[in-house]
XYZ file of C-alpha atoms in Angstrom:
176
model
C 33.427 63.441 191.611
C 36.882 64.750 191.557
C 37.951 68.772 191.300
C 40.956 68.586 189.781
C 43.402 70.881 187.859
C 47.246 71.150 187.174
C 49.045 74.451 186.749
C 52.337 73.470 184.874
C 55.635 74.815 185.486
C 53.867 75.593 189.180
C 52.740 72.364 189.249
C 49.463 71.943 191.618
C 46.331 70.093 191.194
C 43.014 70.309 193.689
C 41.343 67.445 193.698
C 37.873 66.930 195.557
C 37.482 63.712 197.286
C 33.804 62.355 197.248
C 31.626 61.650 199.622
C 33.542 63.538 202.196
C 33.793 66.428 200.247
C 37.954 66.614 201.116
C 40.197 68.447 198.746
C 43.733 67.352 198.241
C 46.867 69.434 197.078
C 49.225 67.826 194.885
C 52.768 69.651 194.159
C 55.189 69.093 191.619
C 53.042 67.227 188.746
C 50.222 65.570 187.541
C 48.530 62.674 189.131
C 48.140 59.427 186.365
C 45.738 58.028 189.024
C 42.992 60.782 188.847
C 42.029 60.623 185.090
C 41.451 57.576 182.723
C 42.450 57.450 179.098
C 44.860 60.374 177.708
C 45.026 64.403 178.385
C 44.148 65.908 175.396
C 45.880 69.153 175.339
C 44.457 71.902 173.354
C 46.375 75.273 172.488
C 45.434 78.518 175.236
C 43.824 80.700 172.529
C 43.733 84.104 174.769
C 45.189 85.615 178.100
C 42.937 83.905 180.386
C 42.091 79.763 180.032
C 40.654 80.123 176.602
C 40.381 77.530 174.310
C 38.724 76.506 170.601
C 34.917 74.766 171.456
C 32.969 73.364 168.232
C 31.036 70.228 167.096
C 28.075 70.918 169.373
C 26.288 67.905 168.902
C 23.222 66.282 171.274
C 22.965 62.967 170.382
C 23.250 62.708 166.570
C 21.964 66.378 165.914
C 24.314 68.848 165.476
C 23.926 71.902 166.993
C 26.806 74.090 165.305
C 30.055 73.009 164.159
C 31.437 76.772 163.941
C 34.207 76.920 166.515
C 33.596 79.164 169.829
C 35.668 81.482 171.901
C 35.724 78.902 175.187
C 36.473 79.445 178.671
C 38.060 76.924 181.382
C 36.898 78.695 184.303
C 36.400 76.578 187.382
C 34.499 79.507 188.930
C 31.532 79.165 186.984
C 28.744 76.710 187.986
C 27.169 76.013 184.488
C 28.410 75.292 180.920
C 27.649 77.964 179.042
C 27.144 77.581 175.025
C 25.834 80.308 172.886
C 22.310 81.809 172.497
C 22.111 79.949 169.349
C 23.943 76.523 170.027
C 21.200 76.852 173.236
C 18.376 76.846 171.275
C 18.918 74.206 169.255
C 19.578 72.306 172.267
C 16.325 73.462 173.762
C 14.429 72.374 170.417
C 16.938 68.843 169.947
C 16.113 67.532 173.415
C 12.906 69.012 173.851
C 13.643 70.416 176.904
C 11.568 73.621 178.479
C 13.119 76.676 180.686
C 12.281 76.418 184.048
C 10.820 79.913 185.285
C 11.661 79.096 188.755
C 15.333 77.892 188.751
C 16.174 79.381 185.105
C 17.145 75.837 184.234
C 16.100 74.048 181.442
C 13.573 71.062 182.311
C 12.833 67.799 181.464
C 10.513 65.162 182.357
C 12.210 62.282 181.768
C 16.021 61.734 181.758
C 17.215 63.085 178.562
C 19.179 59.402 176.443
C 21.500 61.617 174.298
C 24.835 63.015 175.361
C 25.408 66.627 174.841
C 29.062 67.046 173.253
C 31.738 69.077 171.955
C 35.417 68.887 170.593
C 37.956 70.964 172.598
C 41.318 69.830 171.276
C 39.456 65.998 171.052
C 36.093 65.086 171.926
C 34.976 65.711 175.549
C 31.809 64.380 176.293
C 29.054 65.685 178.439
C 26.738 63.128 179.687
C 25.732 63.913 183.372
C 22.171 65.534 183.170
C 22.606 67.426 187.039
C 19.702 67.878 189.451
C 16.892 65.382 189.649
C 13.642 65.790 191.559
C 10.143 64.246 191.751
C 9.058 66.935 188.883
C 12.234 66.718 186.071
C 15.698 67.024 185.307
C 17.747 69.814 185.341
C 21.120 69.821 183.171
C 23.448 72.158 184.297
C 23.442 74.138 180.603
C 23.050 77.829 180.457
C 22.442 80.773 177.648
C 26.112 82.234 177.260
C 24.939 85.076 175.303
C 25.602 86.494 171.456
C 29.163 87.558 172.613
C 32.205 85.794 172.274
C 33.233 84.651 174.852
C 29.983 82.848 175.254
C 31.598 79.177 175.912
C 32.391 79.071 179.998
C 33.035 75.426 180.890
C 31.943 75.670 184.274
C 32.154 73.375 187.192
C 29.306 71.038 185.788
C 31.630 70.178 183.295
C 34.929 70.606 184.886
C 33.673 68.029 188.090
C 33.951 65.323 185.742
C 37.485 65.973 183.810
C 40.950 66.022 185.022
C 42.113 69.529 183.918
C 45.675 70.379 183.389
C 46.831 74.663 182.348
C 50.187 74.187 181.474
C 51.754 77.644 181.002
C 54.726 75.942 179.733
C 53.365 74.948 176.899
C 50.894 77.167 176.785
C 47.674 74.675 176.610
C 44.867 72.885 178.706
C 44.563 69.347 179.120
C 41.303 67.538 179.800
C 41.111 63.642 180.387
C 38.108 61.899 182.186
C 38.319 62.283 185.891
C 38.977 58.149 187.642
């Protein structure tokens, strides 16, 4: 899957090239061959990548529509959601915590999508690590304290990402 984001008015974009695990370095622009569909941009709502997250849905169950303080942060290995947008989803998808990796569990592929709107509706639909004993999505406890939103990596690997400090916004299409 492709690692990809686009600082405007610097202009760069990292892009991770499967299956050899290459990253590229584009100057000077985004690339319209990385990401399908539109960038929906989103106004920067604080001094680091921060941005509006609400809707929490998984599958038709809504989880909370109040809007959370979100973080871009492609340094962060989960998405985070709030203590109490994670228990729902716990109790929606019947999934269990996993002692061992602190994950939550399930036995069977989960067929619901976990979403949220961020400026338009990104979807979240890849349910991580498999093994012979479950599934493990790559959703975490973000805590009572705003910010408590961190779209991580697991989320990020799958969306073209633009920070345009021009404009002052983030961009997220589906990554090609």
């Amino acid at each position: 899957m492709p690692y990809t984001f686009v600082f405007r008015g610097q202009n760069w974009t990292i892009w991770e090239l499967e299956p050899k695990h290459w990253v590229e370095l584009t100057l000077g622009g985004i690339d319209d061959t990385a990401f399908t569909g539109e960038i929906t941009y989103t106004t920067r709502v604080a001094p680091y990548w921060g941005v509006s997250v609400s809707n929490f849905a998984f599958g038709s169950t809504s989880l909370g529509t109040t809007a959370a303080s979100g973080i871009v942060d492609t340094g962060t290995t989960l998405l985070y959601v709030s203590t109490a947008v994670y228990h729902k989803f716990l109790t929606a998808s019947k999934g269990k915590l996993d002692n061992t990796s602190g994950l939550v569990k399930f036995t069977t592929k989960p067929t619901s999508n976990f979403t949220f709107v961020v400026g338009g509706t990104a979807q979240y639909s890849n349910w991580g690590i498999s093994s012979t004993s479950g599934f493990h999505p790559f959703i975490g406890d973000g805590g009572s304290e705003a910010p408590n939103t961190i779209l991580g990596m697991s989320f990020l690997e799958f969306y073209y990402s633009v920070f345009d400090t021009d404009n002052n916004r983030v961009g997220l299409a589906p990554a090609a």
